[in-house]
CSV table of C-alpha atoms and ligand atoms in Angstrom, one decimal:
chain,number,residue,atom,x,y,z
M,44,UNK,CA,13.4,5.7,-22.6
M,45,UNK,CA,14.7,2.3,-23.8
M,46,UNK,CA,14.0,-0.9,-21.8
M,47,UNK,CA,17.6,-2.0,-22.2
M,48,UNK,CA,18.8,-5.2,-20.6
M,49,UNK,CA,21.8,-3.2,-19.3
M,50,UNK,CA,21.4,0.0,-17.3
M,51,UNK,CA,24.0,2.1,-15.4
M,52,UNK,CA,23.0,4.6,-12.7
M,53,UNK,CA,25.8,7.0,-12.1
M,54,UNK,CA,26.6,9.2,-9.1
M,55,UNK,CA,23.6,8.3,-7.0
M,56,UNK,CA,23.3,8.7,-3.3
M,57,UNK,CA,22.6,5.0,-2.7
M,58,UNK,CA,20.8,3.6,0.3
M,59,UNK,CA,22.7,0.6,1.7
M,60,UNK,CA,21.0,-2.4,3.3
M,61,UNK,CA,22.5,-1.2,6.7
M,62,UNK,CA,20.7,2.1,6.4
M,63,UNK,CA,23.8,4.2,5.5
M,64,UNK,CA,24.3,6.0,2.2
M,65,UNK,CA,27.2,6.1,-0.3
M,66,UNK,CA,27.6,8.0,-3.5
M,67,UNK,CA,28.3,5.6,-6.4
M,68,UNK,CA,27.2,3.7,-9.5
M,69,UNK,CA,24.8,0.8,-9.9
M,70,UNK,CA,25.0,-1.6,-12.8
M,71,UNK,CA,21.9,-3.5,-13.7
M,72,UNK,CA,21.8,-6.4,-16.1
M,73,UNK,CA,18.8,-8.6,-17.1
M,74,UNK,CA,16.7,-7.1,-14.4
M,75,UNK,CA,19.1,-7.7,-11.6
M,76,UNK,CA,21.6,-5.5,-9.7
M,77,UNK,CA,25.0,-6.9,-10.7
M,78,UNK,CA,27.5,-4.3,-9.4
M,79,UNK,CA,27.6,-1.4,-7.0
M,80,UNK,CA,30.8,0.7,-6.6
M,81,UNK,CA,32.0,4.2,-6.1
M,82,UNK,CA,32.9,4.3,-9.8
M,83,UNK,CA,32.3,1.6,-12.3
M,84,UNK,CA,34.4,1.4,-15.5
M,85,UNK,CA,32.3,-0.4,-18.1
M,86,UNK,CA,33.3,-0.9,-21.8
M,87,UNK,CA,31.8,1.8,-23.9
M,88,UNK,CA,28.9,0.0,-25.3
M,89,UNK,CA,25.9,1.7,-26.8
M,90,UNK,CA,23.5,-0.9,-25.5
M,91,UNK,CA,24.2,0.3,-21.9
M,92,UNK,CA,21.7,3.0,-21.0
M,93,UNK,CA,23.2,5.5,-18.6
M,94,UNK,CA,21.3,7.6,-16.1
M,95,UNK,CA,23.1,10.6,-14.5
M,96,UNK,CA,21.8,10.6,-10.9
M,97,UNK,CA,23.9,13.4,-9.6
M,98,UNK,CA,22.1,15.0,-6.6
M,99,UNK,CA,19.4,12.2,-6.6
M,100,UNK,CA,18.9,9.5,-3.9
M,101,UNK,CA,18.4,5.8,-4.9
M,102,UNK,CA,16.0,3.8,-2.9
M,103,UNK,CA,14.4,0.4,-3.3
M,104,UNK,CA,11.2,0.7,-5.2
M,105,UNK,CA,8.1,1.0,-3.0
M,106,UNK,CA,6.1,-2.2,-2.4
M,107,UNK,CA,2.6,-1.0,-1.6
M,108,UNK,CA,0.9,-3.9,0.3
M,109,UNK,CA,-2.7,-2.7,0.2
M,110,UNK,CA,-4.4,-1.2,-2.9
M,111,UNK,CA,-7.8,-1.5,-4.6
M,112,UNK,CA,-7.2,-1.2,-8.3
M,113,UNK,CA,-10.9,-1.9,-9.3
M,114,UNK,CA,-10.3,-4.3,-12.3
M,115,UNK,CA,-12.2,-6.3,-13.2
M,116,UNK,CA,-15.7,-4.8,-12.8
M,117,UNK,CA,-15.2,-1.3,-11.5
M,118,UNK,CA,-13.0,0.2,-14.2
M,119,UNK,CA,-14.9,3.5,-14.3
M,120,UNK,CA,-12.9,4.2,-11.1
M,121,UNK,CA,-9.5,2.8,-12.0
M,122,UNK,CA,-8.0,-0.1,-14.0
M,123,UNK,CA,-4.7,-2.0,-13.9
M,124,UNK,CA,-3.1,0.2,-16.5
M,125,UNK,CA,-4.0,3.6,-15.0
M,126,UNK,CA,-3.3,2.4,-11.5
M,127,UNK,CA,0.1,1.1,-12.5
M,128,UNK,CA,1.0,4.4,-14.3
M,129,UNK,CA,0.1,6.1,-11.1
M,130,UNK,CA,2.4,3.6,-9.2
M,131,UNK,CA,5.3,4.3,-11.6
M,132,UNK,CA,5.0,8.0,-11.1
M,133,UNK,CA,4.8,7.6,-7.4
M,134,UNK,CA,7.9,5.3,-7.2
M,135,UNK,CA,5.8,2.2,-6.4
M,136,UNK,CA,7.3,-0.8,-8.2
M,137,UNK,CA,5.1,-3.6,-6.7
M,138,UNK,CA,1.7,-3.8,-5.2
M,139,UNK,CA,-0.6,-6.2,-3.4
M,140,UNK,CA,-4.2,-5.8,-4.4
M,141,UNK,CA,-7.4,-6.6,-2.6
M,142,UNK,CA,-10.2,-8.9,-3.6
M,143,UNK,CA,-13.2,-6.6,-3.6
M,144,UNK,CA,-13.4,-6.4,-7.4
M,145,UNK,CA,-16.3,-7.7,-9.5
M,146,UNK,CA,-16.3,-10.7,-9.5
M,147,UNK,CA,-14.7,-11.0,-6.1
M,148,UNK,CA,-11.3,-12.6,-6.0
M,149,UNK,CA,-12.4,-15.6,-4.0
M,150,UNK,CA,-11.4,-18.4,-6.4
M,151,UNK,CA,-8.3,-19.5,-8.3
M,152,UNK,CA,-10.0,-18.7,-11.5
M,153,UNK,CA,-10.6,-15.1,-10.5
M,154,UNK,CA,-7.0,-14.8,-9.3
M,155,UNK,CA,-5.8,-16.2,-12.6
M,156,UNK,CA,-7.9,-13.7,-14.5
M,157,UNK,CA,-6.3,-10.8,-12.5
M,158,UNK,CA,-2.8,-12.2,-13.2
M,159,UNK,CA,-3.6,-12.5,-16.9
M,160,UNK,CA,-4.9,-9.0,-17.2
M,161,UNK,CA,-1.9,-7.7,-15.3
M,162,UNK,CA,0.6,-9.5,-17.6
M,163,UNK,CA,-1.1,-7.7,-20.5
M,164,UNK,CA,-1.4,-4.2,-19.1
M,165,UNK,CA,0.4,-3.6,-15.8
M,166,UNK,CA,3.6,-1.5,-15.8
M,167,UNK,CA,4.8,-2.6,-12.3
M,168,UNK,CA,4.9,-5.9,-10.3
M,169,UNK,CA,1.7,-7.3,-9.0
M,170,UNK,CA,0.3,-9.7,-6.4
M,171,UNK,CA,-3.3,-10.4,-5.4
M,172,UNK,CA,-5.0,-11.4,-2.1
M,173,UNK,CA,-7.6,-14.1,-2.1
M,174,UNK,CA,-10.8,-13.0,-0.3
M,175,UNK,CA,-12.3,-15.1,2.4
M,176,UNK,CA,-16.0,-15.9,2.3
M,177,UNK,CA,-17.9,-18.3,4.5
M,178,UNK,CA,-17.8,-21.1,1.9
M,179,UNK,CA,-14.6,-21.1,-0.2
M,180,UNK,CA,-12.1,-22.8,2.2
M,181,UNK,CA,-10.5,-25.1,-0.4
M,182,UNK,CA,-9.5,-22.1,-2.6
M,183,UNK,CA,-8.3,-20.2,0.4
M,184,UNK,CA,-5.9,-23.0,1.2
M,185,UNK,CA,-4.5,-23.7,-2.3
M,186,UNK,CA,-4.7,-20.4,-4.3
M,187,UNK,CA,-1.4,-19.5,-5.8
M,188,UNK,CA,0.4,-17.2,-6.0
M,189,UNK,CA,-1.0,-15.0,-3.3
M,190,UNK,CA,0.4,-13.0,-0.4
M,191,UNK,CA,-2.4,-14.2,1.8
M,192,UNK,CA,-6.1,-14.4,2.7
M,193,UNK,CA,-8.0,-11.1,3.1
M,194,UNK,CA,-10.7,-11.0,5.7
M,195,UNK,CA,-13.1,-8.1,5.9
M,196,UNK,CA,-14.3,-8.1,9.5
M,197,UNK,CA,-16.6,-5.2,8.9
M,198,UNK,CA,-16.9,-2.3,6.5
M,199,UNK,CA,-18.0,-4.5,3.6
M,200,UNK,CA,-21.3,-5.8,2.3
M,201,UNK,CA,-21.9,-9.0,0.5
M,202,UNK,CA,-20.1,-12.3,0.8
M,203,UNK,CA,-16.7,-10.8,1.7
M,204,UNK,CA,-18.1,-9.7,5.1
M,205,UNK,CA,-17.2,-12.2,7.8
M,206,UNK,CA,-19.1,-11.2,10.9
M,207,UNK,CA,-19.4,-14.6,12.6
M,208,UNK,CA,-16.8,-15.7,15.1
M,209,UNK,CA,-17.4,-19.4,14.2
M,210,UNK,CA,-16.5,-18.7,10.5
M,211,UNK,CA,-13.4,-16.7,11.6
M,212,UNK,CA,-12.3,-19.6,13.8
M,213,UNK,CA,-12.7,-22.0,10.8
M,214,UNK,CA,-10.5,-19.8,8.7
M,215,UNK,CA,-7.9,-19.2,11.4
M,216,UNK,CA,-7.7,-22.8,12.3
M,217,UNK,CA,-7.3,-24.2,8.7
M,218,UNK,CA,-4.0,-23.9,6.8
M,219,UNK,CA,-1.0,-21.7,7.7
M,220,UNK,CA,-0.8,-18.9,5.1
M,221,UNK,CA,-0.9,-15.3,6.3
M,222,UNK,CA,-4.3,-13.7,7.1
M,223,UNK,CA,-4.7,-10.0,6.6
M,224,UNK,CA,-7.6,-8.4,8.4
M,225,UNK,CA,-9.6,-5.2,7.9
M,226,UNK,CA,-10.6,-5.0,11.5
M,227,UNK,CA,-13.8,-3.1,12.4
M,228,UNK,CA,-16.6,-4.6,14.4
M,229,UNK,CA,-19.7,-4.9,12.2
M,230,UNK,CA,-22.2,-5.2,15.1
M,231,UNK,CA,-21.0,-2.0,16.8
M,232,UNK,CA,-21.0,-0.2,13.4
M,233,UNK,CA,-24.5,-1.3,12.7
M,234,UNK,CA,-25.8,-0.2,16.0
M,235,UNK,CA,-24.1,3.2,15.7
M,236,UNK,CA,-25.3,3.7,12.2
M,237,UNK,CA,-28.9,3.5,13.6
M,238,UNK,CA,-28.0,5.8,16.4
M,239,UNK,CA,-26.7,8.5,14.1
M,240,UNK,CA,-29.1,7.9,11.2
M,241,UNK,CA,-30.1,11.0,9.3
M,242,UNK,CA,-26.9,13.0,9.9
M,243,UNK,CA,-25.4,14.0,6.5
M,244,UNK,CA,-22.2,15.7,7.9
M,245,UNK,CA,-19.5,13.3,6.7
M,246,UNK,CA,-17.6,14.0,10.0
M,247,UNK,CA,-20.2,11.6,11.6
M,248,UNK,CA,-18.4,8.8,9.8
M,249,UNK,CA,-15.6,8.8,12.3
M,250,UNK,CA,-18.2,8.6,15.1
M,251,UNK,CA,-20.1,5.8,13.6
M,252,UNK,CA,-17.1,3.6,12.8
M,253,UNK,CA,-15.3,4.8,16.0
M,254,UNK,CA,-12.1,3.8,17.7
M,255,UNK,CA,-13.9,1.2,19.8
M,256,UNK,CA,-15.2,-0.6,16.7
M,257,UNK,CA,-11.7,-0.9,15.4
M,258,UNK,CA,-10.3,-2.0,18.8
M,259,UNK,CA,-12.9,-4.7,19.3
M,260,UNK,CA,-12.2,-6.3,15.9
M,261,UNK,CA,-8.4,-6.1,16.3
M,262,UNK,CA,-8.7,-7.7,19.8
M,263,UNK,CA,-10.7,-10.6,18.3
M,264,UNK,CA,-8.2,-11.1,15.4
M,265,UNK,CA,-5.3,-11.1,17.8
M,266,UNK,CA,-7.0,-13.5,20.1
M,267,UNK,CA,-7.6,-15.9,17.2
M,268,UNK,CA,-4.1,-15.5,16.0
M,269,UNK,CA,-2.8,-16.4,19.4
M,270,UNK,CA,-5.1,-19.3,19.8
M,271,UNK,CA,-4.2,-20.9,16.5
M,272,UNK,CA,-0.6,-19.5,16.2
M,273,UNK,CA,-1.6,-18.1,12.9
M,274,UNK,CA,0.3,-15.5,10.9
M,275,UNK,CA,-1.7,-12.3,11.1
M,276,UNK,CA,-1.4,-9.0,9.5
M,277,UNK,CA,-3.5,-6.1,10.7
M,278,UNK,CA,-4.3,-3.8,7.8
M,279,UNK,CA,-4.5,0.0,8.1
M,280,UNK,CA,-4.2,0.3,11.9
M,281,UNK,CA,-5.9,3.6,12.7
M,282,UNK,CA,-6.3,4.1,16.5
M,283,UNK,CA,-4.2,4.9,19.5
M,284,UNK,CA,-6.0,2.1,21.4
M,285,UNK,CA,-5.0,-0.6,18.8
M,286,UNK,CA,-1.4,0.7,18.8
M,287,UNK,CA,-1.2,0.5,22.6
M,288,UNK,CA,-2.7,-3.0,22.5
M,289,UNK,CA,0.0,-4.2,20.1
M,290,UNK,CA,2.7,-2.4,22.1
M,291,UNK,CA,1.7,-4.5,25.2
M,292,UNK,CA,1.5,-7.9,23.4
M,293,UNK,CA,2.5,-8.4,19.8
M,294,UNK,CA,3.4,-12.0,19.0
M,295,UNK,CA,6.4,-12.5,16.7
M,296,UNK,CA,4.1,-13.8,13.9
M,297,UNK,CA,1.9,-10.7,13.9
M,298,UNK,CA,2.5,-7.5,11.8
M,299,UNK,CA,0.6,-4.3,11.3
M,300,UNK,CA,0.6,-1.4,8.9
M,301,UNK,CA,-0.6,2.2,8.9
M,302,UNK,CA,-1.5,4.5,6.0
M,303,UNK,CA,0.0,7.9,5.3
M,304,UNK,CA,-3.5,9.4,5.7
M,305,UNK,CA,-3.9,8.0,9.2
M,306,UNK,CA,-0.6,9.5,10.1
M,307,UNK,CA,-1.0,12.9,8.4
M,308,UNK,CA,-4.8,13.6,8.2
M,309,UNK,CA,-7.4,13.6,11.0
M,310,UNK,CA,-11.0,14.5,11.5
M,311,UNK,CA,-10.3,18.2,10.8
M,312,UNK,CA,-10.0,17.2,7.1
M,313,UNK,CA,-13.8,16.8,6.8
M,314,UNK,CA,-14.0,20.6,7.2
M,315,UNK,CA,-11.9,21.2,4.1
M,316,UNK,CA,-12.4,18.2,1.8
M,317,UNK,CA,-15.7,16.8,3.1
M,318,UNK,CA,-16.4,13.3,1.7
M,319,UNK,CA,-13.0,13.1,0.1
M,320,UNK,CA,-11.7,12.5,3.6
M,321,UNK,CA,-14.1,9.6,4.1
M,322,UNK,CA,-12.5,6.2,4.2
M,323,UNK,CA,-12.6,2.9,6.2
M,324,UNK,CA,-11.3,2.8,8.8
M,325,UNK,CA,-12.1,6.5,9.2
M,326,UNK,CA,-9.7,9.3,9.9
M,327,UNK,CA,-9.2,9.8,13.7
M,328,UNK,CA,-8.0,12.5,16.0
M,329,UNK,CA,-4.6,14.4,16.2
M,330,UNK,CA,-3.9,12.2,19.3
M,331,UNK,CA,-4.3,9.1,17.2
M,332,UNK,CA,-2.0,10.6,14.6
M,333,UNK,CA,0.7,11.1,17.3
M,334,UNK,CA,0.4,7.7,18.9
M,335,UNK,CA,0.5,5.9,15.5
M,336,UNK,CA,3.6,7.9,14.5
M,337,UNK,CA,5.3,6.8,17.8
M,338,UNK,CA,4.2,3.2,17.2
M,339,UNK,CA,5.7,3.3,13.7
M,340,UNK,CA,9.0,4.8,15.0
M,341,UNK,CA,9.2,2.2,17.8
M,342,UNK,CA,8.6,-0.8,15.5
M,343,UNK,CA,5.2,-1.6,16.9
M,344,UNK,CA,3.8,-0.9,13.5
M,345,UNK,CA,5.9,-2.6,10.8
M,346,UNK,CA,5.2,-0.8,7.5
M,347,UNK,CA,3.1,1.5,5.4
M,348,UNK,CA,0.3,0.9,2.9
M,349,UNK,CA,-1.8,3.4,1.0
M,350,UNK,CA,-5.1,1.5,0.8
M,351,UNK,CA,-5.4,3.3,-2.6
M,352,UNK,CA,-9.2,3.1,-3.0
M,353,UNK,CA,-10.3,5.5,-5.8
M,354,UNK,CA,-13.9,6.6,-6.4
M,355,UNK,CA,-15.0,9.2,-8.9
M,356,UNK,CA,-15.6,12.7,-7.9
M,357,UNK,CA,-19.3,12.2,-8.9
M,358,UNK,CA,-19.6,9.3,-6.5
M,359,UNK,CA,-17.9,11.3,-3.8
M,360,UNK,CA,-20.2,14.2,-4.4
M,361,UNK,CA,-23.2,12.2,-3.1
M,362,UNK,CA,-24.3,13.2,0.3
M,363,UNK,CA,-23.1,11.1,3.3
M,364,UNK,CA,-23.8,8.2,3.8
M,365,UNK,CA,-24.2,7.5,0.1
M,366,UNK,CA,-20.7,8.8,-0.6
M,367,UNK,CA,-18.4,5.8,-0.9
M,368,UNK,CA,-15.4,5.4,1.4
M,369,UNK,CA,-11.9,5.4,0.1
M,370,UNK,CA,-9.1,7.7,-1.3
M,371,UNK,CA,-6.3,7.2,-3.8
M,372,UNK,CA,-2.7,7.1,-2.6
M,373,UNK,CA,0.0,5.4,-4.7
M,374,UNK,CA,1.1,8.6,-6.4
M,375,UNK,CA,1.7,10.6,-3.3
M,376,UNK,CA,2.7,8.1,-0.6
M,377,UNK,CA,6.5,8.2,-1.1
M,378,UNK,CA,6.7,11.9,-1.4
M,379,UNK,CA,4.5,12.4,1.6
M,380,UNK,CA,6.7,10.2,3.8
M,381,UNK,CA,10.0,11.5,2.4
M,382,UNK,CA,8.8,15.1,3.2
M,383,UNK,CA,8.3,14.0,6.8
M,384,UNK,CA,11.8,12.6,6.7
M,385,UNK,CA,13.4,15.7,5.3
M,386,UNK,CA,11.5,17.7,7.9
M,387,UNK,CA,13.0,15.6,10.6
M,388,UNK,CA,10.2,13.4,11.8
M,389,UNK,CA,12.0,10.2,10.8
M,390,UNK,CA,14.9,9.2,8.5
M,391,UNK,CA,15.0,8.5,4.8
M,392,UNK,CA,16.3,5.0,5.6
M,393,UNK,CA,13.3,4.4,7.9
M,394,UNK,CA,10.9,5.4,5.1
M,395,UNK,CA,12.6,3.0,2.7
M,396,UNK,CA,12.3,0.2,5.4
M,397,UNK,CA,8.6,0.9,6.0
M,398,UNK,CA,7.7,1.2,2.3
M,399,UNK,CA,9.8,-1.6,0.9
M,400,UNK,CA,12.2,-3.7,3.0
M,401,UNK,CA,9.8,-4.6,5.8
M,402,UNK,CA,7.0,-5.3,3.4
M,403,UNK,CA,9.2,-7.7,1.4
M,404,UNK,CA,10.2,-9.4,4.6
M,405,UNK,CA,6.7,-9.8,6.0
M,406,UNK,CA,5.2,-11.1,2.8
M,407,UNK,CA,8.3,-13.2,2.1
M,408,UNK,CA,8.8,-11.7,-1.4
M,409,UNK,CA,12.3,-12.9,-2.4
M,410,UNK,CA,15.0,-10.6,-3.8
M,411,UNK,CA,13.1,-7.3,-3.3
M,412,UNK,CA,13.3,-4.5,-0.8
M,413,UNK,CA,17.0,-3.7,-0.9
M,414,UNK,CA,19.7,-2.3,-3.1
M,415,UNK,CA,22.1,-5.2,-3.1
M,416,UNK,CA,23.9,-7.5,-5.6
M,417,UNK,CA,21.6,-10.2,-6.9
M,418,UNK,CA,18.4,-8.3,-5.9
M,419,UNK,CA,15.8,-7.4,-8.5
M,420,UNK,CA,16.4,-3.9,-10.0
M,421,UNK,CA,13.1,-2.4,-8.7
M,422,UNK,CA,14.4,1.1,-7.8
M,423,UNK,CA,13.4,4.7,-7.5
M,424,UNK,CA,15.5,7.8,-7.8
M,425,UNK,CA,14.1,10.6,-5.8
M,426,UNK,CA,14.9,14.3,-5.5
M,427,UNK,CA,15.1,15.4,-1.9
M,428,UNK,CA,16.0,19.0,-2.7
M,429,UNK,CA,13.0,20.3,-4.6
M,430,UNK,CA,9.5,21.0,-3.4
M,431,UNK,CA,6.5,20.7,-5.7
M,432,UNK,CA,2.8,20.7,-4.8
M,433,UNK,CA,0.3,17.9,-5.4
M,434,UNK,CA,-1.7,19.1,-8.4
M,435,UNK,CA,-4.9,17.5,-9.5
M,436,UNK,CA,-4.3,18.0,-13.2
M,437,UNK,CA,-1.0,16.1,-13.0
M,438,UNK,CA,-2.4,13.0,-11.4
M,439,UNK,CA,-2.5,9.7,-13.4
M,440,UNK,CA,-5.0,7.9,-11.2
M,441,UNK,CA,-8.3,7.6,-13.2
M,442,UNK,CA,-10.3,9.1,-10.3
M,443,UNK,CA,-8.3,12.4,-10.8
M,444,UNK,CA,-8.1,13.7,-7.3
M,445,UNK,CA,-6.1,13.4,-4.1
M,446,UNK,CA,-6.9,14.2,-0.5
M,447,UNK,CA,-3.4,15.9,-0.4
M,448,UNK,CA,-4.1,18.3,-3.2
M,449,UNK,CA,-2.1,21.5,-2.6
M,450,UNK,CA,0.4,19.9,-0.2
M,451,UNK,CA,3.9,21.0,-1.0
M,452,UNK,CA,6.1,17.9,-1.0
M,453,UNK,CA,9.7,16.9,-1.7
M,454,UNK,CA,11.1,13.5,-2.4
M,455,UNK,CA,9.2,13.0,-5.7
M,456,UNK,CA,10.2,10.2,-7.9
M,457,UNK,CA,12.4,11.4,-10.8
M,458,UNK,CA,13.1,7.9,-12.3
M,459,UNK,CA,11.3,4.6,-11.5
M,460,UNK,CA,12.8,1.3,-12.6
M,461,UNK,CA,10.9,-2.0,-12.7
M,462,UNK,CA,12.9,-5.2,-13.3
M,463,UNK,CA,15.7,-3.1,-14.8
M,464,UNK,CA,13.4,-1.2,-17.1
M,465,UNK,CA,12.9,2.5,-16.9
M,466,UNK,CA,9.1,2.9,-16.5
M,467,UNK,CA,9.1,6.5,-15.5
M,468,UNK,CA,11.6,9.3,-16.2
M,469,UNK,CA,11.3,13.0,-15.7
M,470,UNK,CA,7.5,13.1,-15.9
M,471,UNK,CA,7.1,10.6,-18.7
M,472,UNK,CA,5.7,7.1,-18.5
M,473,UNK,CA,7.1,4.3,-20.6
M,474,UNK,CA,3.9,2.4,-21.3
M,475,UNK,CA,5.9,-0.5,-23.0
M,476,UNK,CA,7.2,-1.8,-19.7
M,477,UNK,CA,5.5,-4.7,-18.0
M,478,UNK,CA,5.8,-5.9,-14.4
M,479,UNK,CA,5.9,-9.4,-13.3
M,480,UNK,CA,3.8,-11.6,-10.9
M,481,UNK,CA,5.3,-11.5,-7.4
M,482,UNK,CA,6.3,-14.7,-5.7
M,483,UNK,CA,5.7,-15.4,-2.1
M,484,UNK,CA,7.9,-17.9,-0.2
M,485,UNK,CA,6.1,-20.4,2.0
A,637,LIG,O1,-12.2,3.2,2.5
A,637,LIG,C1,-12.0,2.1,2.1
A,637,LIG,N1,-12.4,1.8,0.8
A,637,LIG,N2,-11.6,1.1,2.8
A,637,LIG,C2,-11.6,-0.2,2.4
A,637,LIG,O2,-11.2,-1.1,3.1
A,637,LIG,C3,-12.2,-0.5,1.1
A,637,LIG,C4,-12.0,0.6,0.2
A,637,LIG,C5,-12.7,0.5,-1.2
A,637,LIG,O3,-12.5,-0.6,-1.8
A,637,LIG,O4,-13.3,1.4,-1.6
């Protein structure tokens, strides 16, 4: 798999920016899409690498806007190389990563360190949130490049937990860059943790961190966003109540995301996969699944993130509540959602919008999220005709498991292209490819 400067994709079913499809060829040069036509005649030149995409569908590469890749400091769970291999296999060409690494990403120096590590070992494009603490306001304002400020309003220990409204107000009222919130109310969770202490059934997790805890925090974040007219993104929206709240009143500057697991799994998963189903915010009821789906279809929820949060099987084997929360996702998210599309729940174009176009728009990432002349050649060719199950032994994430193991899916990536370079093709990773740091327009 060469990383040529010129690449020709032939006979693909190409997703157009208007949501329609056409069969044709795409010519890529120096990392950009330069020509799209029904048939391209190019001079026979051995430096042009051709891919026969007959029967395959070409989509913009997935931009996963919420992942935890564990480097630096927690590399026994995952690192930027293994995570980016998993991305390439899953059709994810760019990611936005969270600051709960060790050290925490709360300073420009920590951000620069992640960017440097990524330049050396990351196969796909990367961006990193800066984490809010009570005392780093200058770095929050000036850090660059970053998609925004991450606030953990609950579900976190240590300095990343912001549980005081006065501190939240300070952050919301200073500067203008996007604030992304993990919204769960820490006081309510603390009180319910005491109430349900001693119960080792992991299903209690969804009772302790209940719908009300999520709703209260989301209400507060929305109120502050309205008060200060501040760009707000609500991470992994998980409850029917939050979706209904946004349906009633969602300012133009507010966006929200949902994970595939909050759409497709619910509390019944504890019976089959126990602590592997444990995440924050927790899995909810089938009713929540249905309301979240409708909110996504109606545009109340803007896009999809995986919240890829790997932990080892040994860590997950500890009894609740010592078992850590989180599950991996980048390798399965696109196939999960495209399977839903093929089965009629939504369209393939909607999936591409939720997993690429709308993310690029919300985070103001230039030249990504569409198959159009002049756009970056971050692309994925998927096979919508073949079903294959999620198999543990095939996973590239270091944690080596998936909550969707055994699910029979279609829409798997066949070829993934990052900046015009083939990073994944028919089951093989090209580990020579490197992604680039994402840019975020002001
Ligand atoms: O379940 C989760 N795990 N949710 C988060 O927000 C953090 C994550 C982690 O880093 O493990």
